[in-house]
mmCIF file of C-alpha atoms in Angstrom:
data_model
loop_
_atom_site.group_PDB
_atom_site.id
_atom_site.type_symbol
_atom_site.label_atom_id
_atom_site.label_comp_id
_atom_site.label_asym_id
_atom_site.label_seq_id
_atom_site.Cartn_x
_atom_site.Cartn_y
_atom_site.Cartn_z
ATOM 1 C CA MET G 1 -13.082 21.494 -13.412
ATOM 2 C CA ASP G 2 -10.978 22.687 -10.674
ATOM 3 C CA SER G 3 -9.710 26.093 -10.713
ATOM 4 C CA ILE G 4 -6.242 25.133 -10.485
ATOM 5 C CA THR G 5 -5.616 24.998 -14.049
ATOM 6 C CA GLU G 6 -3.163 23.236 -16.251
ATOM 7 C CA PHE G 7 -0.542 25.669 -15.560
ATOM 8 C CA GLU G 8 0.149 24.213 -12.388
ATOM 9 C CA GLY G 9 2.497 21.695 -14.225
ATOM 10 C CA LEU G 10 4.388 24.846 -15.722
ATOM 11 C CA ASN G 11 6.345 25.877 -12.724
ATOM 12 C CA ALA G 12 9.653 26.624 -11.627
ATOM 13 C CA GLN G 13 10.566 22.869 -11.923
ATOM 14 C CA GLN G 14 10.136 22.698 -15.858
ATOM 15 C CA PHE G 15 12.489 25.646 -16.323
ATOM 16 C CA GLY G 16 14.953 24.907 -13.498
ATOM 17 C CA ALA G 17 14.115 25.814 -9.849
ATOM 18 C CA SER G 18 17.524 27.586 -9.156
ATOM 19 C CA SER G 19 16.847 30.393 -12.036
ATOM 20 C CA VAL G 20 13.587 31.277 -10.650
ATOM 21 C CA PRO G 21 13.451 34.539 -9.356
ATOM 22 C CA ASN G 22 12.246 35.449 -5.572
ATOM 23 C CA LEU G 23 9.193 37.717 -6.141
ATOM 24 C CA GLY G 24 7.356 36.888 -2.722
ATOM 25 C CA GLY G 25 8.307 40.268 -1.322
ATOM 26 C CA GLY G 26 9.910 38.927 1.694
ATOM 27 C CA SER G 27 13.646 38.537 1.989
ATOM 28 C CA SER G 28 15.174 35.122 0.694
ATOM 29 C CA SER G 29 17.252 35.177 3.941
ATOM 30 C CA SER G 30 14.382 34.005 5.955
ATOM 31 C CA SER G 31 13.373 31.044 4.375
ATOM 32 C CA SER G 32 11.100 29.675 7.144
ATOM 33 C CA SER G 33 9.054 32.886 7.579
ATOM 34 C CA SER G 34 8.500 33.258 3.432
ATOM 35 C CA SER G 35 7.614 29.557 3.262
ATOM 36 C CA SER G 36 4.832 29.553 6.178
ATOM 37 C CA SER G 37 3.474 32.851 4.778
ATOM 38 C CA SER G 38 3.298 31.065 1.281
ATOM 39 C CA SER G 39 1.521 28.321 2.981
ATOM 40 C CA SER G 40 -1.462 30.546 4.569
ATOM 41 C CA ASN G 41 -2.143 32.367 1.209
ATOM 42 C CA SER G 42 -5.013 31.224 -0.837
ATOM 43 C CA ARG G 43 -5.334 28.858 -3.965
ATOM 44 C CA TYR G 44 -5.484 32.337 -5.776
ATOM 45 C CA GLU G 45 -2.560 33.826 -4.575
ATOM 46 C CA ASN G 46 -0.344 30.980 -4.968
ATOM 47 C CA GLN G 47 -1.472 30.201 -8.169
ATOM 48 C CA LYS G 48 -0.784 33.846 -9.236
ATOM 49 C CA ARG G 49 2.730 33.576 -7.781
ATOM 50 C CA ARG G 50 3.293 30.271 -9.903
ATOM 51 C CA ASP G 51 2.265 31.850 -13.141
ATOM 52 C CA TRP G 52 4.293 35.056 -12.231
ATOM 53 C CA ASN G 53 7.403 32.738 -11.587
ATOM 54 C CA THR G 54 6.638 31.110 -15.017
ATOM 55 C CA PHE G 55 6.082 34.237 -16.906
ATOM 56 C CA CYS G 56 9.275 35.896 -15.656
ATOM 57 C CA GLN G 57 10.895 32.404 -16.222
ATOM 58 C CA TYR G 58 9.837 32.641 -19.941
ATOM 59 C CA LEU G 59 11.564 36.171 -20.382
ATOM 60 C CA LYS G 60 14.677 34.768 -19.071
ATOM 61 C CA ASN G 61 14.580 31.934 -21.244
ATOM 62 C CA HIS G 62 13.799 33.948 -24.436
ATOM 63 C CA ARG G 63 16.214 34.533 -26.856
ATOM 64 C CA PRO G 64 17.721 37.172 -26.644
ATOM 65 C CA PRO G 65 16.491 37.295 -23.036
ATOM 66 C CA LEU G 66 13.918 39.795 -22.190
ATOM 67 C CA ALA G 67 13.739 42.325 -19.430
ATOM 68 C CA LEU G 68 10.271 42.811 -18.244
ATOM 69 C CA SER G 69 10.203 46.457 -18.621
ATOM 70 C CA ARG G 70 10.543 45.723 -22.486
ATOM 71 C CA CYS G 71 7.730 43.019 -22.596
ATOM 72 C CA SER G 72 4.704 44.307 -24.926
ATOM 73 C CA GLY G 73 1.558 42.532 -25.726
ATOM 74 C CA ALA G 74 3.309 40.854 -28.670
ATOM 75 C CA HIS G 75 5.108 38.779 -26.181
ATOM 76 C CA VAL G 76 2.733 38.119 -23.982
ATOM 77 C CA LEU G 77 0.932 36.504 -26.983
ATOM 78 C CA GLU G 78 3.948 34.636 -27.735
ATOM 79 C CA PHE G 79 3.846 33.289 -24.498
ATOM 80 C CA LEU G 80 0.429 32.077 -24.648
ATOM 81 C CA ARG G 81 0.886 30.389 -27.801
ATOM 82 C CA TYR G 82 3.862 28.600 -26.257
ATOM 83 C CA LEU G 83 1.395 27.608 -23.566
ATOM 84 C CA ASP G 84 -0.259 25.993 -26.206
ATOM 85 C CA GLN G 85 1.770 22.889 -26.080
ATOM 86 C CA PHE G 86 0.822 21.963 -22.687
ATOM 87 C CA GLY G 87 -3.157 22.252 -23.736
ATOM 88 C CA LYS G 88 -5.838 19.382 -22.700
ATOM 89 C CA THR G 89 -8.304 20.811 -24.474
ATOM 90 C CA LYS G 90 -8.945 19.079 -28.056
ATOM 91 C CA VAL G 91 -9.625 21.827 -30.511
ATOM 92 C CA HIS G 92 -11.305 20.314 -33.467
ATOM 93 C CA THR G 93 -10.483 22.045 -37.043
ATOM 94 C CA PRO G 94 -12.855 22.997 -39.527
ATOM 95 C CA ILE G 95 -11.878 19.995 -41.631
ATOM 96 C CA CYS G 96 -12.365 17.641 -39.092
ATOM 97 C CA PRO G 97 -15.624 15.301 -39.201
ATOM 98 C CA PHE G 98 -16.279 16.017 -35.536
ATOM 99 C CA TYR G 99 -16.384 19.849 -35.564
ATOM 100 C CA GLY G 100 -18.863 21.430 -34.121
ATOM 101 C CA HIS G 101 -19.751 18.245 -32.080
ATOM 102 C CA PRO G 102 -19.605 19.008 -28.325
ATOM 103 C CA ASN G 103 -18.873 15.058 -27.731
ATOM 104 C CA PRO G 104 -17.249 13.341 -30.423
ATOM 105 C CA PRO G 105 -17.703 9.547 -30.995
ATOM 106 C CA ALA G 106 -14.147 8.621 -31.905
ATOM 107 C CA PRO G 107 -10.833 10.104 -31.638
ATOM 108 C CA CYS G 108 -9.326 12.181 -34.167
ATOM 109 C CA PRO G 109 -5.859 14.272 -34.916
ATOM 110 C CA CYS G 110 -6.817 17.529 -34.104
ATOM 111 C CA PRO G 111 -4.549 19.560 -31.478
ATOM 112 C CA LEU G 112 -4.840 20.104 -28.092
ATOM 113 C CA ARG G 113 -4.796 23.647 -27.065
ATOM 114 C CA GLN G 114 -5.144 25.624 -23.657
ATOM 115 C CA ALA G 115 -8.775 26.086 -23.097
ATOM 116 C CA TRP G 116 -10.201 29.485 -23.338
ATOM 117 C CA GLY G 117 -11.461 29.750 -19.962
ATOM 118 C CA SER G 118 -7.816 28.839 -18.758
ATOM 119 C CA LEU G 119 -6.161 31.280 -20.707
ATOM 120 C CA ASP G 120 -8.465 34.281 -19.796
ATOM 121 C CA ALA G 121 -7.848 33.544 -15.660
ATOM 122 C CA LEU G 122 -4.018 33.201 -16.380
ATOM 123 C CA ILE G 123 -4.398 36.762 -18.192
ATOM 124 C CA GLY G 124 -6.302 38.150 -15.294
ATOM 125 C CA ARG G 125 -3.311 36.682 -12.421
ATOM 126 C CA LEU G 126 -0.487 37.604 -14.372
ATOM 127 C CA ARG G 127 -2.590 41.278 -15.002
ATOM 128 C CA ALA G 128 -2.833 42.014 -11.159
ATOM 129 C CA ALA G 129 0.653 40.043 -10.628
ATOM 130 C CA PHE G 130 2.276 42.700 -12.729
ATOM 131 C CA GLU G 131 0.929 45.421 -10.998
ATOM 132 C CA GLU G 132 1.485 43.932 -7.453
ATOM 133 C CA ASN G 133 5.526 43.718 -8.650
ATOM 134 C CA GLY G 134 5.808 47.267 -9.196
ATOM 135 C CA GLY G 135 4.313 47.586 -13.078
ATOM 136 C CA MET G 136 2.710 50.327 -13.794
ATOM 137 C CA PRO G 137 -1.166 49.592 -14.528
ATOM 138 C CA GLU G 138 -1.011 51.939 -17.863
ATOM 139 C CA ALA G 139 2.350 49.861 -19.045
ATOM 140 C CA ASN G 140 0.322 46.852 -18.225
ATOM 141 C CA PRO G 141 1.340 44.217 -21.355
ATOM 142 C CA PHE G 142 -1.239 41.947 -19.966
ATOM 143 C CA GLY G 143 -3.796 44.514 -20.456
ATOM 144 C CA ALA G 144 -3.032 45.153 -24.072
ATOM 145 C CA ARG G 145 -5.935 45.614 -26.697
ATOM 146 C CA ALA G 146 -4.064 42.834 -28.678
ATOM 147 C CA ILE G 147 -4.434 40.374 -25.783
ATOM 148 C CA ARG G 148 -8.263 40.796 -25.537
ATOM 149 C CA LEU G 149 -8.834 40.418 -29.418
ATOM 150 C CA TYR G 150 -6.732 37.114 -29.261
ATOM 151 C CA LEU G 151 -8.489 35.659 -26.076
ATOM 152 C CA ARG G 152 -12.009 36.398 -28.257
ATOM 153 C CA GLU G 153 -10.673 34.771 -30.856
ATOM 154 C CA VAL G 154 -9.232 31.745 -29.091
ATOM 155 C CA ARG G 155 -12.995 31.595 -27.149
ATOM 156 C CA ASP G 156 -15.009 31.970 -30.799
ATOM 157 C CA VAL G 157 -12.894 29.254 -32.486
ATOM 158 C CA GLN G 158 -13.094 26.857 -29.520
ATOM 159 C CA SER G 159 -17.016 27.613 -29.205
ATOM 160 C CA LYS G 160 -17.413 26.711 -32.780
ATOM 161 C CA ALA G 161 -15.438 23.612 -32.893
ATOM 162 C CA ARG G 162 -17.271 22.417 -29.899
ATOM 163 C CA GLY G 163 -20.622 23.415 -31.397
ATOM 164 C CA ILE G 164 -21.306 25.203 -27.616
ATOM 165 C CA SER G 165 -21.211 28.916 -27.443
ATOM 166 C CA TYR G 166 -20.174 31.027 -24.706
ATOM 167 C CA GLU G 167 -22.660 33.459 -23.744
ATOM 168 C CA LYS G 168 -22.242 36.128 -21.363
ATOM 169 C CA LYS G 169 -23.994 35.161 -18.058
ATOM 170 C CA LYS G 170 -27.148 36.999 -17.286
ATOM 171 C CA ARG G 171 -26.748 38.766 -13.716
ATOM 172 C CA LYS G 172 -29.338 38.076 -11.618
ATOM 173 C CA ARG G 173 -31.124 40.779 -9.745
ATOM 174 C CA PRO G 174 -32.467 40.419 -6.379
ATOM 175 C CA GLN G 175 -35.758 40.059 -5.785
ATOM 176 C CA GLN G 176 -37.641 42.583 -4.106
ATOM 177 C CA GLN G 177 -40.062 41.482 -1.365
ATOM 178 C CA ILE G 178 -43.493 42.455 -1.647
ATOM 179 C CA LEU G 179 -44.793 44.246 1.602
ATOM 180 C CA PRO G 180 -48.696 43.677 2.291
ATOM 181 C CA PRO G 181 -49.813 47.255 2.266
ATOM 182 C CA PRO G 182 -50.261 49.052 5.688
ATOM 183 C CA THR G 183 -53.097 48.222 7.702
ATOM 184 C CA GLY G 184 -55.094 51.810 8.763
ATOM 185 C CA ALA G 185 -55.830 51.199 12.473
#
């Protein structure tokens, strides 16, 4: 699966491009220099910027509007639940006959959700973007315990629903080359 996730569709156009804050670090008056610098950014940096703009727009559209300094882990959880409506991953419910089957043979009415891996990557990008945009690491709402617990729960529910467990990848240790013993000449 492409590392550019489902969130690409959730950008400023969806919320109204005119109200997206300029958070690129450059001045908005020199559009040619900021557009050339954004095209030279990596895919990760571009995705991080889009995700950050989407989250800021979400806060702006929140009722009542919410300042970033007032944002907590609870607001981030609300944002993640909001994103579920745009998900593309079928998550079978326990009453579904295909619950626990990785490749169901027929369609079912189970809901579409954001995939755990996409949410995990999104939180990582937003956590980095928060600090890059002046947030203090100890006040980072994306690093809250509630977020880690929510992601773990989503991972567990989705792995049970698909019948696939998410195992931590074992770190490969580099094999040491065995040198021949020195010859006594």
